[in-house]
Amino acid sequence: MVGIIIATHGEFANGILQSGGMIFGEQENVKAVTLMPSEGPDDVKAKMQEAIASFDNQDEVLFLVDLWGGTPFNQANNLMEEHKDKWAIAAGVNLAMLIEAYSSRFSMDTAHEIASHILATAKEAVKVKPEELEPEDAAASAAQPSNSGEPGKFEYVLARIDSRLLHGQVATAWTKNTQPTRIIVVSDEVAKDDLRKKLIQQAAPSGVKAHVVPINKMIELAQDDQHFGGQRALLLFENPHDVLRAVEGGVPLETINVGSMAHSTGKVQPNKVLAFNQADIDAFKKLKEAGMQFDVRKVPNDSKGNMDDILQRAQAELNKQ
């Protein structure tokens, strides 16, 4: 696996490393290198050498630095002199670039490949609001519709239960993993809330359109075989009850990713991210009876949890109340 060094002026490297872990999960062979006010070039170089020595594969190293020509860049460049055929540097690091680099390591084996690939994502992540302030070519590109209008139904690349709906882990890690053309929040409650709808639409990653629809509308869309050919849909639900209604209504889902269910009064929490009341457990049981498979993960590279065990623990805790 390609090793990654995030090198910046000040604590920025530590902060973006932490942010990347929150969204994509903790990563191996990634180190943050900081240049603090009391330090100089030699200190940065020594930190980089120490970081590289800790990597499983020291032949493939990617430096993500903040400024082209700054001290972190210069020291990485000096170290790279003897490794130009293998190592690479990308300047202007942002969170989108880091997440894309994490994702790329699953399919790309060289630092050169990843460095070339992540630049487009890093640039696309830089936007401005109001949109009319963007250059005309960027605004025109963003306005292109994603609906191909071809005959056919949706292809469902992911259906996920997440009480936070469209947030960083979905907009980056899951979107990169599943490559949807549309993200659809399926919720009667959110569909009635104009502010939440607007925020969700604005949170969509570049090149992906976000929609909010009530459950009955999603059932109707799932039956449409005239307008959604070639469209890859990522569905987001707040709770298992909405999933059950959608499946019983004819939305053809086979697997549901269970990512996050917020705690509230009367619920038990058998693990860090999932909370249940009796109605939740009953809904999951009905989904299982309907043939649904459960994929319990926050982010794609997490180990899958055992839903049966989680539900059993939740039921035992509820029985004690």
XYZ file of C-alpha atoms in Angstrom:
321
model
C 0.000 0.000 0.000
C 1.220 3.508 -0.848
C 2.344 5.436 2.232
C 1.038 8.972 2.662
C 2.728 11.888 4.434
C 0.634 14.988 5.098
C 3.077 17.852 5.626
C 2.039 21.409 6.481
C 2.893 24.607 8.289
C 1.545 24.396 11.852
C -1.032 21.907 13.107
C -2.995 21.774 9.839
C -1.569 18.324 9.036
C -2.779 16.862 12.340
C -6.196 18.451 11.923
C -6.820 17.193 8.402
C -5.520 13.733 9.372
C -8.095 13.630 12.181
C -10.841 14.871 9.850
C -9.978 12.229 7.275
C -10.198 9.537 9.937
C -13.637 10.729 11.037
C -14.963 10.499 7.491
C -13.116 7.532 5.982
C -11.958 5.642 9.060
C -8.520 5.382 10.606
C -5.808 4.559 8.076
C -2.548 2.669 8.221
C 0.665 3.977 6.649
C -0.384 7.626 6.940
C 1.569 10.174 8.983
C 1.197 13.890 9.704
C 4.323 16.064 9.679
C 4.121 19.582 11.104
C 6.449 22.567 10.795
C 6.051 24.505 14.045
C 7.153 28.148 14.573
C 10.231 27.114 16.570
C 11.382 24.563 13.986
C 13.364 24.713 10.762
C 13.827 22.715 7.551
C 16.031 20.063 9.144
C 13.356 19.320 11.744
C 10.773 18.747 9.036
C 13.157 16.536 7.067
C 13.874 14.401 10.149
C 10.153 13.976 10.827
C 9.548 12.915 7.243
C 12.369 10.370 7.370
C 10.966 8.955 10.607
C 7.489 8.711 9.072
C 8.778 6.949 5.953
C 10.717 4.466 8.089
C 7.434 3.443 9.750
C 5.697 2.542 6.465
C 5.222 -1.066 5.381
C 6.230 -0.132 1.821
C 8.905 2.565 1.644
C 9.214 2.279 -2.128
C 5.873 4.025 -2.770
C 5.404 7.319 -0.893
C 3.009 10.177 -1.608
C 3.534 13.590 -0.002
C 0.471 15.817 0.389
C 1.744 19.300 1.243
C 0.054 22.644 1.790
C 2.046 25.073 -0.345
C 4.121 24.598 -3.477
C 7.538 26.057 -2.680
C 7.008 26.102 1.098
C 9.351 24.395 3.546
C 7.344 21.135 3.746
C 7.314 20.964 -0.062
C 11.028 21.774 -0.324
C 12.041 19.074 2.162
C 9.808 16.491 0.506
C 11.311 17.493 -2.832
C 14.841 17.050 -1.479
C 14.029 13.590 -0.143
C 12.419 12.657 -3.437
C 15.531 13.323 -5.511
C 16.637 9.709 -5.240
C 13.113 8.316 -5.649
C 11.636 10.263 -8.574
C 10.620 7.072 -10.334
C 8.423 6.038 -7.387
C 7.549 8.901 -5.023
C 5.285 11.867 -5.764
C 4.214 15.212 -4.281
C 0.821 16.913 -4.533
C 0.534 20.459 -3.212
C -2.591 22.336 -2.104
C -3.863 19.534 0.118
C -7.518 19.720 1.116
C -9.867 17.215 2.728
C -11.347 16.068 -0.574
C -7.835 15.339 -1.892
C -6.975 13.308 1.205
C -10.193 11.250 1.088
C -9.667 10.567 -2.621
C -6.092 9.447 -1.893
C -7.375 7.064 0.785
C -9.956 5.634 -1.590
C -7.467 5.350 -4.459
C -5.113 3.174 -2.442
C -7.603 0.310 -2.755
C -7.260 0.205 -6.535
C -3.945 1.932 -7.305
C -0.542 0.576 -6.327
C 1.766 3.504 -7.106
C 2.203 7.003 -5.741
C 2.408 8.361 -9.297
C -1.011 6.947 -10.180
C -2.641 8.352 -7.060
C -0.999 11.770 -7.377
C -2.275 12.124 -10.926
C -5.754 10.893 -10.026
C -6.476 13.043 -6.954
C -5.869 16.441 -8.559
C -9.253 16.599 -10.285
C -11.111 15.827 -7.051
C -9.131 18.448 -5.130
C -9.961 21.106 -7.722
C -13.647 20.166 -7.919
C -13.945 20.566 -4.146
C -13.109 24.275 -4.396
C -16.422 26.078 -4.866
C -17.930 29.445 -4.058
C -21.400 30.590 -3.045
C -23.380 32.421 -4.441
C -22.854 30.280 -7.520
C -22.840 33.290 -9.844
C -19.431 34.203 -8.413
C -17.933 31.088 -9.996
C -16.273 31.371 -13.414
C -18.773 30.863 -16.218
C -17.326 27.552 -17.412
C -17.509 26.025 -13.907
C -21.053 27.264 -13.347
C -22.174 25.933 -16.713
C -20.661 22.526 -15.998
C -22.384 22.328 -12.609
C -25.722 23.136 -14.218
C -25.688 20.147 -16.580
C -28.516 17.737 -15.761
C -27.564 14.225 -14.650
C -30.710 12.491 -15.890
C -29.888 10.586 -19.057
C -33.583 10.111 -19.855
C -32.867 6.641 -21.233
C -35.411 3.836 -20.899
C -34.811 1.663 -17.853
C -35.016 1.643 -14.076
C -32.622 2.810 -11.389
C -29.608 0.717 -10.484
C -29.353 0.811 -6.678
C -25.679 1.059 -5.729
C -26.308 1.584 -2.006
C -29.241 1.876 0.386
C -28.218 3.185 3.809
C -29.838 3.896 7.165
C -28.194 6.977 8.639
C -29.932 9.391 10.992
C -27.575 12.123 9.764
C -28.523 11.417 6.127
C -26.170 13.218 3.708
C -22.993 14.120 5.618
C -19.253 13.810 5.141
C -18.940 10.015 5.305
C -21.639 9.622 2.665
C -20.611 12.537 0.452
C -17.011 11.344 0.290
C -16.289 7.761 1.319
C -19.515 6.072 0.228
C -19.939 8.188 -2.882
C -16.404 7.370 -4.012
C -16.969 3.705 -3.241
C -20.290 3.322 -5.082
C -20.136 6.021 -7.812
C -23.818 7.084 -7.830
C -25.248 9.583 -10.284
C -28.005 10.508 -7.824
C -28.311 10.592 -4.040
C -31.946 10.276 -2.950
C -33.049 10.960 0.631
C -36.259 8.987 1.177
C -38.225 10.517 4.042
C -41.737 11.911 4.539
C -40.494 14.175 7.330
C -37.548 15.669 5.468
C -39.628 16.103 2.305
C -41.858 18.509 4.273
C -38.914 20.533 5.596
C -37.775 23.054 2.974
C -34.669 24.068 4.935
C -33.417 20.497 5.379
C -34.112 19.765 1.718
C -32.062 22.767 0.652
C -29.165 21.857 2.930
C -29.113 18.293 1.603
C -29.119 19.467 -2.010
C -26.214 21.816 -1.251
C -24.234 19.035 0.446
C -24.156 16.849 -2.662
C -20.631 16.103 -3.923
C -19.519 17.469 -7.261
C -21.131 15.752 -10.229
C -23.872 14.052 -8.185
C -27.423 15.356 -7.919
C -29.217 15.146 -4.554
C -32.986 14.817 -4.149
C -35.423 14.495 -1.251
C -38.626 12.526 -1.865
C -41.401 11.094 0.331
C -41.632 7.320 0.555
C -44.634 6.958 -1.753
C -42.826 8.994 -4.405
C -39.783 6.706 -4.172
C -42.068 3.704 -4.644
C -43.478 5.385 -7.746
C -40.014 6.217 -9.101
C -38.862 2.632 -8.536
C -41.571 1.405 -10.906
C -40.668 3.891 -13.657
C -38.894 2.007 -16.426
C -38.904 4.851 -18.969
C -36.635 7.585 -17.574
C -33.853 6.250 -15.354
C -31.760 3.973 -17.534
C -28.094 4.363 -16.674
C -28.885 6.124 -13.390
C -27.088 4.812 -10.295
C -29.062 5.643 -7.155
C -27.754 5.875 -3.590
C -30.745 5.870 -1.213
C -30.597 7.341 2.295
C -33.134 6.543 5.022
C -33.351 7.937 8.558
C -34.668 4.728 10.137
C -35.631 1.092 9.428
C -39.350 1.888 9.416
C -39.007 3.979 6.270
C -36.950 1.230 4.635
C -39.645 -1.309 5.497
C -42.381 0.854 3.963
C -40.312 1.351 0.805
C -39.533 -2.354 0.412
C -43.133 -3.401 1.103
C -44.212 -0.851 -1.506
C -42.010 -2.349 -4.181
C -38.596 -0.626 -4.029
C -36.344 -3.576 -5.006
C -33.650 -3.472 -2.324
C -31.703 -6.579 -1.356
C -29.172 -5.150 1.109
C -29.339 -2.242 3.526
C -26.194 -0.609 4.887
C -26.765 0.234 8.562
C -24.497 3.150 9.361
C -25.893 5.322 12.139
C -29.025 5.484 14.309
C -29.064 8.319 16.819
C -29.802 7.750 20.502
C -32.928 9.264 22.019
C -35.056 8.761 25.121
C -36.202 5.167 25.489
C -33.544 3.702 23.191
C -30.679 1.399 24.081
C -27.270 1.594 22.457
C -25.522 -1.787 22.031
C -22.623 -0.163 20.148
C -21.200 3.327 19.590
C -23.311 4.338 16.585
C -26.569 2.356 16.671
C -29.472 2.901 19.078
C -32.753 0.971 19.112
C -36.196 0.934 20.665
C -38.544 -2.021 20.389
C -40.181 -0.681 17.236
C -36.762 -0.450 15.562
C -35.929 -4.053 16.429
C -39.302 -5.229 15.158
C -38.772 -3.361 11.878
C -35.389 -5.008 11.354
C -36.919 -8.416 12.051
C -39.562 -7.799 9.374
C -36.882 -6.692 6.933
C -34.966 -9.906 7.601
C -38.133 -11.938 7.073
C -38.526 -10.169 3.724
C -35.075 -11.444 2.714
C -33.093 -8.258 3.394
C -29.353 -8.568 4.028
C -27.667 -6.202 6.519
C -24.296 -4.524 5.939
C -23.321 -2.887 9.241
C -20.525 -0.380 8.532
C -19.960 3.345 9.012
C -17.486 3.620 6.133
C -16.484 1.226 3.333
C -13.234 -0.004 4.871
C -14.745 -0.810 8.287
C -15.177 -4.449 9.251
C -18.796 -5.564 8.921
C -20.776 -5.951 12.122
C -23.097 -8.877 12.851
C -26.639 -7.491 12.829
C -28.130 -10.529 14.556
C -25.742 -10.134 17.493
C -26.386 -6.392 17.680
C -30.153 -6.886 17.719
C -29.872 -9.599 20.369
C -27.853 -7.301 22.625
C -30.313 -4.464 22.049
C -33.268 -6.728 22.882
C -31.582 -7.950 26.074
C -30.956 -4.356 27.186
C -34.551 -3.355 26.441
C -35.832 -6.351 28.415
C -33.927 -5.107 31.445
C -35.663 -1.722 31.387
